[in-house]
PDB file of C-alpha atoms in Angstrom:
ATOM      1  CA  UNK A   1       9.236 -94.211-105.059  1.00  0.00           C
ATOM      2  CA  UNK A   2       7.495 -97.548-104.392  1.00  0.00           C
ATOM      3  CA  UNK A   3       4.780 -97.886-102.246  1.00  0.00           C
ATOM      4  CA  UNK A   4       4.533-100.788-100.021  1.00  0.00           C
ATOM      5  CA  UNK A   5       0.644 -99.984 -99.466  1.00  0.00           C
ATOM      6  CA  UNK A   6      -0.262 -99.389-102.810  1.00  0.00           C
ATOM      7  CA  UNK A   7      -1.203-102.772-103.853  1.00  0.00           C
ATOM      8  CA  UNK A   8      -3.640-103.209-101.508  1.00  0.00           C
ATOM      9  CA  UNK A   9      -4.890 -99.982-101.816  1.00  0.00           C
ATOM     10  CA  UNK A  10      -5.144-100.609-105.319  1.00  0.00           C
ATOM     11  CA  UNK A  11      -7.309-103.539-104.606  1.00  0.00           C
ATOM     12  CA  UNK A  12      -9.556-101.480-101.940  1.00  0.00           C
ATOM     13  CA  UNK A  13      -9.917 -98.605-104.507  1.00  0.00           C
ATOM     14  CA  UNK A  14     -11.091-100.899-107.396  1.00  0.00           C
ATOM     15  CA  UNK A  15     -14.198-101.807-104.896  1.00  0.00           C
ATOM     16  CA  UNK A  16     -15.453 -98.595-104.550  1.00  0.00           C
ATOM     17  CA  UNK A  17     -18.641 -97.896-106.231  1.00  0.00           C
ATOM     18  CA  UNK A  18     -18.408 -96.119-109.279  1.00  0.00           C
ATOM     19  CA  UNK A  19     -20.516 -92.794-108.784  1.00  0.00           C
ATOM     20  CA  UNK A  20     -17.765 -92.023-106.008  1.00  0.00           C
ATOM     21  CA  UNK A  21     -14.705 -91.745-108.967  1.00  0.00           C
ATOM     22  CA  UNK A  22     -14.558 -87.957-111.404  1.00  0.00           C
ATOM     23  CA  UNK A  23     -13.093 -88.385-114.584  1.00  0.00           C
ATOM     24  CA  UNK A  24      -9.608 -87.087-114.849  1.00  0.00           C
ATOM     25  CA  UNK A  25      -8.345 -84.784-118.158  1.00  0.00           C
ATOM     26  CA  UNK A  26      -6.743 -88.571-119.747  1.00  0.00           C
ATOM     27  CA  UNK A  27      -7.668 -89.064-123.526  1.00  0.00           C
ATOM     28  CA  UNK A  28      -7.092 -91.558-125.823  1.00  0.00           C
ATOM     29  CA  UNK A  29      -6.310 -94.721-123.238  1.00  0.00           C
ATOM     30  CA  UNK A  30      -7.646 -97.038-125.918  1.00  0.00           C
ATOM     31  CA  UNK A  31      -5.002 -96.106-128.603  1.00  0.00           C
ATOM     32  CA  UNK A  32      -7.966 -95.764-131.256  1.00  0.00           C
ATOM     33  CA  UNK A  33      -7.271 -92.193-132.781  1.00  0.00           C
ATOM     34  CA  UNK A  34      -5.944 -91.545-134.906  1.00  0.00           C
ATOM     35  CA  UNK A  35      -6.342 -95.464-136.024  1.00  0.00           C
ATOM     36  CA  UNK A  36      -4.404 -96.865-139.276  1.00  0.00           C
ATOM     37  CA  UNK A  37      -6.022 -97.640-142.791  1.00  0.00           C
ATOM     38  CA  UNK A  38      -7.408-100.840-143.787  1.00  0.00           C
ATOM     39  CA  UNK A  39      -3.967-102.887-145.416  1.00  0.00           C
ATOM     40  CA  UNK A  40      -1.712-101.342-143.015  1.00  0.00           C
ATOM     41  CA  UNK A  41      -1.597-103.274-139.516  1.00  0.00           C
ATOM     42  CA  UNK A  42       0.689-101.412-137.753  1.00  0.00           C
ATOM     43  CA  UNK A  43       2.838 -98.419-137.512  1.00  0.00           C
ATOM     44  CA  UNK A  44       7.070 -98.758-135.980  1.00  0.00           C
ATOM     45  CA  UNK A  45       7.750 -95.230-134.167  1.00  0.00           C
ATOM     46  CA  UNK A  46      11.292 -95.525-133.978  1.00  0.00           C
ATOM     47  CA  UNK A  47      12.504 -92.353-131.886  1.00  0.00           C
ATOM     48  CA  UNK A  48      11.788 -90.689-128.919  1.00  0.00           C
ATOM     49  CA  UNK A  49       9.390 -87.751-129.243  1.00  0.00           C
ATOM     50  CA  UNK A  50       6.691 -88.852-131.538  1.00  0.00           C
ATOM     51  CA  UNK A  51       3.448 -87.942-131.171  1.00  0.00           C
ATOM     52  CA  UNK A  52       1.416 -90.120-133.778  1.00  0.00           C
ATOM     53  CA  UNK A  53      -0.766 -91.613-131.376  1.00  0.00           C
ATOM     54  CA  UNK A  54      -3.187 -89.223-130.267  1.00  0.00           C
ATOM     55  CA  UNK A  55      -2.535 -87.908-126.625  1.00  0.00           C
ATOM     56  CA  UNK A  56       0.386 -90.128-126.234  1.00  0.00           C
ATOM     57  CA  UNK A  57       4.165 -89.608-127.020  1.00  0.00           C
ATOM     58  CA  UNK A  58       7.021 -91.806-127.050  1.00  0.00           C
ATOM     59  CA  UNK A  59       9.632 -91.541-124.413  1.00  0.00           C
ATOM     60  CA  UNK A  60      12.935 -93.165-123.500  1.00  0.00           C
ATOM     61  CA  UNK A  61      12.896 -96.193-121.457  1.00  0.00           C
ATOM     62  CA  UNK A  62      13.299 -97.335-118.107  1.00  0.00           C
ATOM     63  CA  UNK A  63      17.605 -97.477-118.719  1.00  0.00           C
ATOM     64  CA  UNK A  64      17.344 -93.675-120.483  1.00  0.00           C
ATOM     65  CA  UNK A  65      17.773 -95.303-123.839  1.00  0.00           C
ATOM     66  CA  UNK A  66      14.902 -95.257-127.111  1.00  0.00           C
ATOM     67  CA  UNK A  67      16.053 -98.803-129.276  1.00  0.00           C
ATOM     68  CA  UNK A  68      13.548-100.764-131.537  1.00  0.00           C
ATOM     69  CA  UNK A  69      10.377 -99.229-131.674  1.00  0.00           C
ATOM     70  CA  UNK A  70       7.006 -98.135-130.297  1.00  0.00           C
ATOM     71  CA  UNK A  71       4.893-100.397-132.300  1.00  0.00           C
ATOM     72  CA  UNK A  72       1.000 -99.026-132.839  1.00  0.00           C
ATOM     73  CA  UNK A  73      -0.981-102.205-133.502  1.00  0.00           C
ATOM     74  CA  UNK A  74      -4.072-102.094-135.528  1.00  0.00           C
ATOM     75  CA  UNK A  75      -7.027-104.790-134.835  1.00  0.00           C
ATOM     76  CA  UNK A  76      -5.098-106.298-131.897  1.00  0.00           C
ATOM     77  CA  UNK A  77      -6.652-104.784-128.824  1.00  0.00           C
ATOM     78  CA  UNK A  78      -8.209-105.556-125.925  1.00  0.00           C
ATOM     79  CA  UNK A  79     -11.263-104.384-127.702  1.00  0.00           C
ATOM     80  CA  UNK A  80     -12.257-106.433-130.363  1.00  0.00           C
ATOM     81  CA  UNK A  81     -11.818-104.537-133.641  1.00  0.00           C
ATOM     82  CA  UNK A  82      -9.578-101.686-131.586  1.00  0.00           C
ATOM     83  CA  UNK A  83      -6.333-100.853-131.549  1.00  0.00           C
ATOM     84  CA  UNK A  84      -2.898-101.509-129.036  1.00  0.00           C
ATOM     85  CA  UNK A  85       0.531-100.510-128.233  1.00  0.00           C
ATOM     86  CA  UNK A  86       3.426-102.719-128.024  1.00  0.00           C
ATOM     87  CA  UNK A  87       6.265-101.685-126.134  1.00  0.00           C
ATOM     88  CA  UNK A  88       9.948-103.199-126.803  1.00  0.00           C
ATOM     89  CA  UNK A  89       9.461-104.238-130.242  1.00  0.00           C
ATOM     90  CA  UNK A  90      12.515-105.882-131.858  1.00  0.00           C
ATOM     91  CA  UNK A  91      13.217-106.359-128.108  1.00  0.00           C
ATOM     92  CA  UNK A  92      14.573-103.011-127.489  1.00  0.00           C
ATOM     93  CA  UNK A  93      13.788-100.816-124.792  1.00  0.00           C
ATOM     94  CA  UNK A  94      11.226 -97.625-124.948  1.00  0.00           C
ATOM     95  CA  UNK A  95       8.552 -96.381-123.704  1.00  0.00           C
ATOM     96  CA  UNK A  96       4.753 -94.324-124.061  1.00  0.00           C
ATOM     97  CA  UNK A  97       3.230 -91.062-121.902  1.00  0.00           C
ATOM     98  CA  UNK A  98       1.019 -88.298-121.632  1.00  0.00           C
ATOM     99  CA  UNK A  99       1.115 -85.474-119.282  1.00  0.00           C
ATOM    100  CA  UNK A 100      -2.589 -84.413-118.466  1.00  0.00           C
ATOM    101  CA  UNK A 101      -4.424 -82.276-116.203  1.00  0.00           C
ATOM    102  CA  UNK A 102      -4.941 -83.356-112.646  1.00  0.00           C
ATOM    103  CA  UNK A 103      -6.418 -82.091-109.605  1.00  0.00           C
ATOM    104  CA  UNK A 104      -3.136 -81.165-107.336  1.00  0.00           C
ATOM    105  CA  UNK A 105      -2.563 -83.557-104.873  1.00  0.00           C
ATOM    106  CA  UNK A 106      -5.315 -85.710-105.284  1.00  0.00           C
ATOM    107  CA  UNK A 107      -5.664 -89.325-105.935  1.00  0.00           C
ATOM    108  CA  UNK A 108      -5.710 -91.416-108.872  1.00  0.00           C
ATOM    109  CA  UNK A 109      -6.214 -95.100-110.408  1.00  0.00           C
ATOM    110  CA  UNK A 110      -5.216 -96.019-113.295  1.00  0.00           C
ATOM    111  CA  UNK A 111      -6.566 -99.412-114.596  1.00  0.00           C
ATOM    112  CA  UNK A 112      -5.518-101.066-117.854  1.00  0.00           C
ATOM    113  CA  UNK A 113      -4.731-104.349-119.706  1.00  0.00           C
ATOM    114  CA  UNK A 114      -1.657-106.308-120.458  1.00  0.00           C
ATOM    115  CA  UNK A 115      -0.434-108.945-123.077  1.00  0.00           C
ATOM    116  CA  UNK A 116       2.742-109.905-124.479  1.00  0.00           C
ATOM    117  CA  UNK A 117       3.247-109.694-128.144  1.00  0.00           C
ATOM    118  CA  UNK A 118       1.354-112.481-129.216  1.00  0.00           C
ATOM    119  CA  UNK A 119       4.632-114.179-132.158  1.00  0.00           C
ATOM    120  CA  UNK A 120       7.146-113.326-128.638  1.00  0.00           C
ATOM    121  CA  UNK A 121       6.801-115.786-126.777  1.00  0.00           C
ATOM    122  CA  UNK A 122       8.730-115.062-123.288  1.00  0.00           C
ATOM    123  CA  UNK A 123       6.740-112.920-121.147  1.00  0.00           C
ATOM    124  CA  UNK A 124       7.036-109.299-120.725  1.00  0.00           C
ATOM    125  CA  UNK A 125       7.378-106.869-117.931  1.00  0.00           C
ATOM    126  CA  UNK A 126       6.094-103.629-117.652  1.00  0.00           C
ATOM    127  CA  UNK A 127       6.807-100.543-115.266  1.00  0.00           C
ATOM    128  CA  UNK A 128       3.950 -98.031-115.059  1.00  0.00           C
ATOM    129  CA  UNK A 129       5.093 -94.559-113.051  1.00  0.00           C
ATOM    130  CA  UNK A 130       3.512 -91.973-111.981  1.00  0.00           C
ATOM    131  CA  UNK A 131       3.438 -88.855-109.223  1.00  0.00           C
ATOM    132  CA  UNK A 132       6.592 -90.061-107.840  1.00  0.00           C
ATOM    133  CA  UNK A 133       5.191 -93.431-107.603  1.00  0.00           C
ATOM    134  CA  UNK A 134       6.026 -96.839-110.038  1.00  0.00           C
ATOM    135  CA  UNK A 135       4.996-100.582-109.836  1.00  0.00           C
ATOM    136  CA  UNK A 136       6.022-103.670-112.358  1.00  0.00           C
ATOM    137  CA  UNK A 137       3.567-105.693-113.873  1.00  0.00           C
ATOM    138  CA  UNK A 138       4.334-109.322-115.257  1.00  0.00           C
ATOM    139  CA  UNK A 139       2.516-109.800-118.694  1.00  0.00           C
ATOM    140  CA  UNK A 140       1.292-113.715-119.584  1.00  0.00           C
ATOM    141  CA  UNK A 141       3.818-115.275-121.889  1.00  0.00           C
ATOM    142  CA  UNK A 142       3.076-114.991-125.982  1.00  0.00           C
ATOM    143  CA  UNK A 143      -0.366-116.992-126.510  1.00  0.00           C
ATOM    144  CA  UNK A 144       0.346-117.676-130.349  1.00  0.00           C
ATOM    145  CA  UNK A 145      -2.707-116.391-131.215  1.00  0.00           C
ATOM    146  CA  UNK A 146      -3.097-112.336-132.623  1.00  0.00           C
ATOM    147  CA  UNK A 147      -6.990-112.683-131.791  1.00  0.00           C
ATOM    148  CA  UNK A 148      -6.512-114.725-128.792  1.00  0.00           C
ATOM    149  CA  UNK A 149      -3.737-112.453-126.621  1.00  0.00           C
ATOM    150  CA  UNK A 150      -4.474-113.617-123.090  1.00  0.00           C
ATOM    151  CA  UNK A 151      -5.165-109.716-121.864  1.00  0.00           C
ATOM    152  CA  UNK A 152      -5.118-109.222-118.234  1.00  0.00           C
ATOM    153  CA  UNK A 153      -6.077-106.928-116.179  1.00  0.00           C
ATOM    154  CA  UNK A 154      -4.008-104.429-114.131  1.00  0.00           C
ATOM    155  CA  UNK A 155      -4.476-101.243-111.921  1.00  0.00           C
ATOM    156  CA  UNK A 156      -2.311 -99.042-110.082  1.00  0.00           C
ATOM    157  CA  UNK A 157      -3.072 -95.999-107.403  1.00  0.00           C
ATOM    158  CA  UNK A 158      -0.561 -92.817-107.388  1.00  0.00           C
ATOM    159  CA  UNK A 159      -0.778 -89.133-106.136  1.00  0.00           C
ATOM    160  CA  UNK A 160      -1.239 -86.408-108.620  1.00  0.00           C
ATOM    161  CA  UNK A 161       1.007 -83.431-108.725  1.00  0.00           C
ATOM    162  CA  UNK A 162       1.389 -80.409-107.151  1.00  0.00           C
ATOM    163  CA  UNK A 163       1.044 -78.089-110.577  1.00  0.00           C
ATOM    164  CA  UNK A 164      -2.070 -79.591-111.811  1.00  0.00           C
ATOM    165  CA  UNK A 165      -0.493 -81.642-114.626  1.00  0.00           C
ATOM    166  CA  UNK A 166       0.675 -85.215-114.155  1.00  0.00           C
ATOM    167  CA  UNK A 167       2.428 -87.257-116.430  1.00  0.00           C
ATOM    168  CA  UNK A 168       1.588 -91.472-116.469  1.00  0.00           C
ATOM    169  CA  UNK A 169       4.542 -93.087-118.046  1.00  0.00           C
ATOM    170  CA  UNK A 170       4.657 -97.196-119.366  1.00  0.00           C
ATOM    171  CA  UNK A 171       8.003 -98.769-119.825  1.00  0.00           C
ATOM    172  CA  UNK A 172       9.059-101.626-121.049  1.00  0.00           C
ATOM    173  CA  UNK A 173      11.481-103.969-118.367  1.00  0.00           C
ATOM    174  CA  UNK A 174      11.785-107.327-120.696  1.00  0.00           C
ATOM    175  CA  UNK A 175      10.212-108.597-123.559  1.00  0.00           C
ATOM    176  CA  UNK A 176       7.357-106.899-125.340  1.00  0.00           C
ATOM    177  CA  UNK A 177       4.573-105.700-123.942  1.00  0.00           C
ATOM    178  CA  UNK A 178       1.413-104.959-125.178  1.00  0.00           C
ATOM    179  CA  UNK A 179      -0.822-102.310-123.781  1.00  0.00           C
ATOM    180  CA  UNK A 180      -4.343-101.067-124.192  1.00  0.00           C
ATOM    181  CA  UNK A 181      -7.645-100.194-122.721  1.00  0.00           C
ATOM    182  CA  UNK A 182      -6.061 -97.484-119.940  1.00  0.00           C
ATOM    183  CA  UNK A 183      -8.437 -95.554-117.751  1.00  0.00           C
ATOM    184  CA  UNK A 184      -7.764 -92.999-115.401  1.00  0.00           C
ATOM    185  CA  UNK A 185     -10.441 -92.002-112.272  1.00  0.00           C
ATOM    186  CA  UNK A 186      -9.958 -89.629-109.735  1.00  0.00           C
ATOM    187  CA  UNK A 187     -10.907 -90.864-106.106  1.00  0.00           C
ATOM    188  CA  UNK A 188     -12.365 -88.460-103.607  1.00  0.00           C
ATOM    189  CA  UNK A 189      -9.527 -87.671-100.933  1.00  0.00           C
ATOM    190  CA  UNK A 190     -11.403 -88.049 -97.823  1.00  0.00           C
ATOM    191  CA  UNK A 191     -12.112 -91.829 -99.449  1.00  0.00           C
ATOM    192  CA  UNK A 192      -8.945 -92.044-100.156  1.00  0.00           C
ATOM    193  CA  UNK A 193      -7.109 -91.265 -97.335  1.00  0.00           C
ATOM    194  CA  UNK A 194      -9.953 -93.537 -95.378  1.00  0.00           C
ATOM    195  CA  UNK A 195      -8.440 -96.311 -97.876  1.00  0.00           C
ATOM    196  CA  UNK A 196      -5.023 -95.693 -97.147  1.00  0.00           C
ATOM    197  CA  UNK A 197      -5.453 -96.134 -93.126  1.00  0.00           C
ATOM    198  CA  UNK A 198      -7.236 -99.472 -94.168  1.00  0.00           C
ATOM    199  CA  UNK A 199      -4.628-100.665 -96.286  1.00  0.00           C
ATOM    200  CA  UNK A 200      -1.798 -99.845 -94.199  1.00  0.00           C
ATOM    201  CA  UNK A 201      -3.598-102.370 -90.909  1.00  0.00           C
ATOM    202  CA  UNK A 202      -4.597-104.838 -93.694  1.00  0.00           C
ATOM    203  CA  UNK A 203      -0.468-104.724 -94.473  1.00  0.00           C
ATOM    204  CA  UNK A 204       0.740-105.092 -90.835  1.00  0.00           C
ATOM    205  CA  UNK A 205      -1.753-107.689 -90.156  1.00  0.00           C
ATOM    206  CA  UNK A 206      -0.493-109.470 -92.934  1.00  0.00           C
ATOM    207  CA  UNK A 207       3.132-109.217 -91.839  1.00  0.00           C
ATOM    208  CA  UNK A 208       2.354-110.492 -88.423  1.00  0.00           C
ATOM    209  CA  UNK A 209       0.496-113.408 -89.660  1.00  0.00           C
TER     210      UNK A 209
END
């Protein structure tokens, strides 16, 4: 379900100090193995179930249906030179995950970047889910511009599951969006449940003023 807190305890997580987060069992969040060959620029996975990328396979979308494709972009990432995932291509709907090892019941933040495809110009929305847990992300409109995609950054805080696996699903809602750059940290609990008090008075004293 969706988490009224979870924004601002996204926000309040994102300021810790580094040295307080552990490394979850996540791989591949920049989409750079297994990479394409020079001349080829990108890759359409056009069904459900493939596991091409490295770490990642494709999954139905948010509506339970797989149309156009998963579309593995070479030399169009966040990271100059690096690789990216658009989501929706030929403005279908589909989606990417990987189920990975977790600590049970602990939590997590994910933090990753967002573009629209750059040729598609209306801008995209994306649903990230994960433990039980799912927020939408708006994606700036199509910049134009291949080298110039307008990334922006996003982050999102869930809990992990119970069997010490946890699978982080992105989805597709309108448009196509373009993905890259994910990391995963794992936030001490007594920090975290510290955070969540906080972030649940920050939210009431919001509503009342």
């Amino acid at each position: 379900m969706k988490s009224p807190f979870k924004s601002v305890v996204g926000c309040l997580l994102i300021a810790l100090p580094l040295p307080l987060f552990a490394q979850s069992g996540f791989l591949n969040g920049s989409f750079d193995s297994p990479g394409l060959p020079i001349g080829q620029p990108m890759l359409a996975l056009w069904s459900p179930g493939d596991t091409f990328v490295t770490g990642w396979t494709t999954a139905l979308g948010y509506d339970g249906t797989y149309t156009g494709s998963v579309q593995y972009i070479r030399d169009q990432g966040h990271d100059p030179g690096g690789n990216s995932v658009e989501l929706g291509y030929y403005f279908g709907t589909n989606a990417i995950e990987q189920t990975f090892t977790t600590v049970p019941d602990q939590w997590y933040l994910v933090s990753f970047w967002l573009a629209t495809n750059a040729y598609n110009g209306p801008s995209a929305q994306l649903r990230v889910l994960a433990g039980g847990m799912w927020e939408d992300f708006q994606a700036p409109a199509g910049s134009g511009d291949s080298s110039e995609m307008g990334w922006e950054p996003h982050s999102f805080a869930f809990p992990s599951e119970s069997d010490g696996t946890t699978t982080l699903w992105f989805g597709n809602l309108a448009g196509i969006a373009a993905i890259d750059a994910i990391t995963i940290v794992a936030v001490p609990e007594t920090r975290t449940f510290c955070l969540l008090g906080i972030g649940t008075l920050t939210f009431i004293l919001l509503r009342r003023k």
